[in-house]
mmCIF file of C-alpha atoms in Angstrom:
data_model
loop_
_atom_site.group_PDB
_atom_site.id
_atom_site.type_symbol
_atom_site.label_atom_id
_atom_site.label_comp_id
_atom_site.label_asym_id
_atom_site.label_seq_id
_atom_site.Cartn_x
_atom_site.Cartn_y
_atom_site.Cartn_z
ATOM 1 C CA MET A 1 67.281 6.436 38.091
ATOM 2 C CA LYS A 2 67.274 6.588 33.940
ATOM 3 C CA SER A 3 63.581 5.609 33.600
ATOM 4 C CA GLY A 4 62.688 7.301 30.474
ATOM 5 C CA ARG A 5 65.573 5.381 28.850
ATOM 6 C CA LEU A 6 64.192 2.173 30.596
ATOM 7 C CA LEU A 7 60.956 3.133 28.697
ATOM 8 C CA GLN A 8 62.586 3.889 25.524
ATOM 9 C CA LEU A 9 64.280 0.654 25.701
ATOM 10 C CA LEU A 10 61.387 -1.362 25.890
ATOM 11 C CA ALA A 11 59.055 0.755 23.284
ATOM 12 C CA SER A 12 61.558 -0.123 20.787
ATOM 13 C CA VAL A 13 61.892 -3.770 21.427
ATOM 14 C CA ALA A 14 57.830 -3.676 21.012
ATOM 15 C CA ALA A 15 57.764 -1.582 18.065
ATOM 16 C CA GLY A 16 61.358 -2.356 16.269
ATOM 17 C CA ASP A 17 62.211 1.101 16.116
ATOM 18 C CA VAL A 18 65.236 2.219 17.846
ATOM 19 C CA ASP A 19 65.288 6.168 17.994
ATOM 20 C CA GLU A 20 65.979 7.933 21.401
ATOM 21 C CA GLN A 21 64.991 11.422 19.948
ATOM 22 C CA ILE A 22 61.149 10.554 19.230
ATOM 23 C CA SER A 23 58.565 10.007 21.482
ATOM 24 C CA VAL A 24 57.137 6.236 22.409
ATOM 25 C CA ALA A 25 54.045 7.255 20.537
ATOM 26 C CA GLU A 26 55.844 7.699 17.315
ATOM 27 C CA MET A 27 58.170 5.241 17.925
ATOM 28 C CA LEU A 28 55.001 2.569 17.959
ATOM 29 C CA TYR A 29 53.238 4.756 14.996
ATOM 30 C CA ARG A 30 56.423 4.174 13.058
ATOM 31 C CA GLY A 31 56.611 0.250 13.930
ATOM 32 C CA TRP A 32 53.126 -0.591 13.814
ATOM 33 C CA SER A 33 51.157 1.300 11.734
ATOM 34 C CA PRO A 34 53.486 3.873 9.602
ATOM 35 C CA ASP A 35 50.417 4.565 6.562
ATOM 36 C CA ASP A 36 48.090 6.138 9.356
ATOM 37 C CA PRO A 37 49.294 9.115 11.261
ATOM 38 C CA TYR A 38 46.661 9.349 13.116
ATOM 39 C CA SER A 39 47.490 6.485 14.951
ATOM 40 C CA GLN A 40 50.133 8.074 17.355
ATOM 41 C CA HIS A 41 47.797 9.788 18.906
ATOM 42 C CA ILE A 42 45.474 6.952 19.607
ATOM 43 C CA TYR A 43 48.792 5.195 20.950
ATOM 44 C CA ASN A 44 49.579 8.266 22.730
ATOM 45 C CA THR A 45 46.059 8.486 24.507
ATOM 46 C CA ALA A 46 45.878 4.657 25.307
ATOM 47 C CA MET A 47 49.429 5.047 27.229
ATOM 48 C CA ILE A 48 48.255 7.818 29.079
ATOM 49 C CA LEU A 49 44.698 6.126 30.000
ATOM 50 C CA CYS A 50 46.385 2.954 31.093
ATOM 51 C CA ALA A 51 49.077 4.678 33.058
ATOM 52 C CA ASP A 52 47.475 4.246 36.409
ATOM 53 C CA HIS A 53 45.043 2.823 38.234
ATOM 54 C CA GLU A 54 45.100 2.848 41.786
ATOM 55 C CA LEU A 55 46.844 -0.074 43.698
ATOM 56 C CA ASN A 56 45.747 -2.582 40.747
ATOM 57 C CA VAL A 57 47.440 -6.121 40.810
ATOM 58 C CA SER A 58 51.084 -4.838 38.615
ATOM 59 C CA SER A 59 50.871 -1.783 40.344
ATOM 60 C CA PHE A 60 51.058 -3.115 43.802
ATOM 61 C CA ALA A 61 53.420 -5.811 42.931
ATOM 62 C CA ALA A 62 55.799 -3.476 41.324
ATOM 63 C CA ARG A 63 55.470 -1.346 44.649
ATOM 64 C CA VAL A 64 56.322 -4.296 46.822
ATOM 65 C CA VAL A 65 59.200 -5.450 45.028
ATOM 66 C CA ALA A 66 60.451 -1.735 45.310
ATOM 67 C CA SER A 67 59.704 -1.581 49.027
ATOM 68 C CA ALA A 68 62.788 -4.702 48.843
ATOM 69 C CA GLY A 69 65.321 -2.100 47.394
ATOM 70 C CA SER A 70 65.433 -3.643 44.171
ATOM 71 C CA THR A 71 66.638 -1.933 40.966
ATOM 72 C CA PRO A 72 64.194 -0.417 38.693
ATOM 73 C CA TYR A 73 64.275 -3.063 36.021
ATOM 74 C CA VAL A 74 63.450 -5.963 38.579
ATOM 75 C CA VAL A 75 60.438 -3.850 39.389
ATOM 76 C CA ILE A 76 59.371 -3.469 35.854
ATOM 77 C CA ASN A 77 59.774 -7.239 35.546
ATOM 78 C CA ALA A 78 57.533 -7.742 38.500
ATOM 79 C CA GLY A 79 55.082 -5.511 37.071
ATOM 80 C CA LEU A 80 55.062 -7.326 33.710
ATOM 81 C CA SER A 81 54.844 -10.924 35.570
ATOM 82 C CA ALA A 82 51.642 -9.715 36.886
ATOM 83 C CA LEU A 83 50.166 -7.683 34.069
ATOM 84 C CA GLN A 84 50.346 -10.550 31.388
ATOM 85 C CA GLY A 85 48.244 -12.741 34.013
ATOM 86 C CA VAL A 86 44.383 -13.417 32.063
ATOM 87 C CA ARG A 87 42.453 -11.855 35.118
ATOM 88 C CA HIS A 88 44.693 -8.590 34.288
ATOM 89 C CA GLY A 89 46.235 -7.160 31.132
ATOM 90 C CA GLY A 90 46.290 -10.508 29.957
ATOM 91 C CA TYR A 91 42.249 -10.418 29.573
ATOM 92 C CA THR A 92 42.927 -7.952 26.651
ATOM 93 C CA GLU A 93 43.853 -11.142 24.422
ATOM 94 C CA HIS A 94 40.686 -12.829 25.578
ATOM 95 C CA THR A 95 38.764 -9.649 24.183
ATOM 96 C CA GLU A 96 40.660 -10.051 21.184
ATOM 97 C CA ALA A 97 39.530 -13.835 20.599
ATOM 98 C CA PHE A 98 35.785 -12.636 21.761
ATOM 99 C CA LEU A 99 35.782 -10.149 18.690
ATOM 100 C CA LYS A 100 37.520 -12.549 16.382
ATOM 101 C CA GLU A 101 34.886 -15.325 17.550
ATOM 102 C CA ILE A 102 31.317 -12.637 16.331
ATOM 103 C CA GLY A 103 33.481 -11.352 13.428
ATOM 104 C CA ALA A 104 30.892 -9.504 11.862
ATOM 105 C CA ALA A 105 28.048 -7.148 13.126
ATOM 106 C CA ASP A 106 25.253 -8.938 12.233
ATOM 107 C CA LYS A 107 26.767 -12.114 14.442
ATOM 108 C CA ALA A 108 26.724 -9.995 17.504
ATOM 109 C CA GLU A 109 23.813 -11.224 19.344
ATOM 110 C CA GLU A 110 23.608 -15.080 17.964
ATOM 111 C CA VAL A 111 27.625 -15.013 19.724
ATOM 112 C CA ILE A 112 26.376 -13.598 22.936
ATOM 113 C CA ALA A 113 23.221 -15.784 22.981
ATOM 114 C CA ALA A 114 24.872 -18.723 22.509
ATOM 115 C CA ARG A 115 27.621 -17.805 25.658
ATOM 116 C CA MET A 116 24.173 -17.122 27.442
ATOM 117 C CA ARG A 117 22.859 -20.620 26.664
ATOM 118 C CA ARG A 118 26.552 -21.844 27.642
ATOM 119 C CA GLY A 119 26.051 -19.790 31.011
ATOM 120 C CA GLU A 120 29.188 -17.296 30.216
ATOM 121 C CA THR A 121 27.542 -14.496 30.422
ATOM 122 C CA THR A 122 29.500 -13.240 33.697
ATOM 123 C CA THR A 123 32.666 -13.364 32.028
ATOM 124 C CA VAL A 124 32.203 -11.658 28.453
ATOM 125 C CA PRO A 125 35.797 -10.510 27.625
ATOM 126 C CA GLY A 126 35.595 -6.630 27.603
ATOM 127 C CA PHE A 127 32.656 -5.809 29.364
ATOM 128 C CA GLY A 128 31.456 -5.377 32.848
ATOM 129 C CA HIS A 129 34.338 -3.477 34.969
ATOM 130 C CA THR A 130 33.349 -4.433 38.401
ATOM 131 C CA LEU A 131 35.098 -0.783 39.670
ATOM 132 C CA TYR A 132 32.940 1.269 36.766
ATOM 133 C CA PRO A 133 28.924 -0.280 36.598
ATOM 134 C CA ASP A 134 28.297 2.667 34.526
ATOM 135 C CA GLY A 135 30.851 2.364 32.218
ATOM 136 C CA ASP A 136 34.642 2.643 31.795
ATOM 137 C CA PRO A 137 35.656 5.989 31.456
ATOM 138 C CA ARG A 138 38.821 4.737 29.632
ATOM 139 C CA ALA A 139 36.957 2.975 27.517
ATOM 140 C CA LYS A 140 34.781 5.971 26.485
ATOM 141 C CA ILE A 141 37.726 8.341 25.737
ATOM 142 C CA LEU A 142 39.074 5.842 23.351
ATOM 143 C CA LEU A 143 36.076 4.169 21.528
ATOM 144 C CA ASP A 144 34.850 7.911 20.878
ATOM 145 C CA LYS A 145 37.941 9.025 19.258
ATOM 146 C CA LEU A 146 38.378 5.784 17.430
ATOM 147 C CA LYS A 147 34.364 6.057 16.509
ATOM 148 C CA ALA A 148 34.948 10.052 15.334
ATOM 149 C CA HIS A 149 37.830 9.069 13.226
ATOM 150 C CA TYR A 150 37.070 5.992 11.524
ATOM 151 C CA ALA A 151 33.553 6.066 11.192
ATOM 152 C CA ASP A 152 32.986 4.222 8.126
ATOM 153 C CA SER A 153 35.418 1.361 9.359
ATOM 154 C CA PRO A 154 34.046 -1.963 9.157
ATOM 155 C CA GLU A 155 35.691 -2.573 12.524
ATOM 156 C CA ILE A 156 33.730 0.009 14.122
ATOM 157 C CA VAL A 157 30.963 -0.935 13.064
ATOM 158 C CA LEU A 158 31.656 -4.163 14.631
ATOM 159 C CA ALA A 159 32.443 -2.492 17.767
ATOM 160 C CA GLN A 160 29.464 -0.378 17.825
ATOM 161 C CA ALA A 161 27.182 -3.964 17.112
ATOM 162 C CA VAL A 162 28.846 -5.576 20.050
ATOM 163 C CA GLU A 163 28.555 -2.523 22.445
ATOM 164 C CA ARG A 164 24.676 -2.364 21.388
ATOM 165 C CA ALA A 165 24.335 -6.379 21.962
ATOM 166 C CA VAL A 166 26.039 -6.879 25.275
ATOM 167 C CA LEU A 167 24.276 -3.709 27.021
ATOM 168 C CA LYS A 168 21.014 -5.100 25.400
ATOM 169 C CA MET A 169 21.153 -8.796 26.553
ATOM 170 C CA LEU A 170 23.581 -7.868 29.535
ATOM 171 C CA GLY A 171 23.303 -4.590 30.263
ATOM 172 C CA GLU A 172 27.229 -4.152 30.369
ATOM 173 C CA HIS A 173 29.374 -1.412 29.091
ATOM 174 C CA PRO A 174 32.844 -2.006 27.533
ATOM 175 C CA THR A 175 35.949 -1.835 29.469
ATOM 176 C CA ILE A 176 39.615 -0.712 28.269
ATOM 177 C CA ASP A 177 40.168 -4.011 27.467
ATOM 178 C CA PHE A 178 37.491 -3.796 24.692
ATOM 179 C CA ALA A 179 39.111 -0.509 23.470
ATOM 180 C CA LEU A 180 42.586 -1.702 23.465
ATOM 181 C CA ALA A 181 41.467 -4.902 21.533
ATOM 182 C CA MET A 182 39.548 -2.583 18.909
ATOM 183 C CA ILE A 183 42.974 -0.350 18.535
ATOM 184 C CA GLY A 184 44.428 -3.683 17.503
ATOM 185 C CA ARG A 185 41.726 -4.748 15.123
ATOM 186 C CA LEU A 186 41.848 -1.443 13.628
ATOM 187 C CA TYR A 187 45.612 -1.105 13.132
ATOM 188 C CA ASP A 188 45.900 -4.766 12.271
ATOM 189 C CA LEU A 189 48.575 -5.098 15.011
ATOM 190 C CA PRO A 190 50.561 -8.291 15.561
ATOM 191 C CA HIS A 191 49.034 -11.018 18.179
ATOM 192 C CA GLY A 192 50.427 -9.327 21.726
ATOM 193 C CA SER A 193 50.355 -5.786 20.754
ATOM 194 C CA THR A 194 47.475 -4.307 22.504
ATOM 195 C CA LEU A 195 49.157 -5.821 25.832
ATOM 196 C CA GLY A 196 52.281 -4.758 25.155
ATOM 197 C CA LEU A 197 50.624 -0.895 24.602
ATOM 198 C CA PHE A 198 48.992 -1.502 27.849
ATOM 199 C CA ALA A 199 52.258 -2.491 29.211
ATOM 200 C CA LEU A 200 54.391 0.610 28.113
ATOM 201 C CA GLY A 201 51.217 3.017 29.147
ATOM 202 C CA ARG A 202 51.120 1.362 32.877
ATOM 203 C CA MET A 203 55.176 1.008 33.378
ATOM 204 C CA VAL A 204 55.245 5.150 33.648
ATOM 205 C CA GLY A 205 52.690 4.144 36.581
ATOM 206 C CA TRP A 206 55.035 1.353 38.280
ATOM 207 C CA ILE A 207 57.796 3.825 38.291
ATOM 208 C CA GLY A 208 56.153 6.551 39.944
ATOM 209 C CA HIS A 209 55.025 4.022 42.150
ATOM 210 C CA ALA A 210 58.493 2.734 42.772
ATOM 211 C CA ILE A 211 59.782 6.084 42.910
ATOM 212 C CA GLU A 212 57.377 7.063 45.785
ATOM 213 C CA GLN A 213 58.557 3.625 47.568
ATOM 214 C CA TYR A 214 62.095 4.281 47.474
ATOM 215 C CA GLU A 215 61.364 7.491 49.345
ATOM 216 C CA ASP A 216 59.479 5.909 51.762
ATOM 217 C CA GLY A 217 62.051 3.613 52.754
ATOM 218 C CA GLN A 218 59.362 1.258 54.630
ATOM 219 C CA LEU A 219 59.162 -2.736 53.548
ATOM 220 C CA ILE A 220 55.461 -3.622 52.434
ATOM 221 C CA ARG A 221 55.285 -6.996 54.609
ATOM 222 C CA PRO A 222 52.073 -7.848 55.674
ATOM 223 C CA ARG A 223 51.597 -10.050 58.427
ATOM 224 C CA ALA A 224 49.235 -13.140 58.127
ATOM 225 C CA ARG A 225 47.175 -15.095 60.916
ATOM 226 C CA TYR A 226 47.725 -19.140 60.526
ATOM 227 C CA VAL A 227 44.421 -20.883 60.903
#
């Protein structure tokens, strides 16, 4: 299975840069943010943090498809189909829209208060991961790196204001979606790029799950009770 070749192929589509001699992170840096070398490190870190996360929706879907004996290409397609859902990786786009709605650091509490009045406090995009009540460690790693390197950026000022406001008003912490959305804003990436970054990282996990499932040789076939 030429899984590395498959990853390189999809990365070249995302970045618009075809060079099999360089890493995926460097490919993204060249295609997305060639004026900022540090972005390569950020992309690499983000993909590592997104690579696997237990049996999340897309990884489970990929594993089920692999258990049927499907090719790696079909397995990846299954993972991508699940990942783009708005309750999974597609949530990054909602987070980007939320940050765009706020726009400026001094508007953070105002926008969140308006959401509270509309009864939308349970769905503040980019905050409150159900598995991490004390904060998503993946988000912390990425955000700490971004804040340290781009401390004076208006986007970092915005991020910190939003974090403070959400914690104060709702008691929630940032998720990986928020960190990815901030990457998109810092590097002024085209719409959909952060989901692409998420997908490229998670793809490694899907391939790993597929390899395990191929070796196991068992079909994943849950039973159902008719009622």
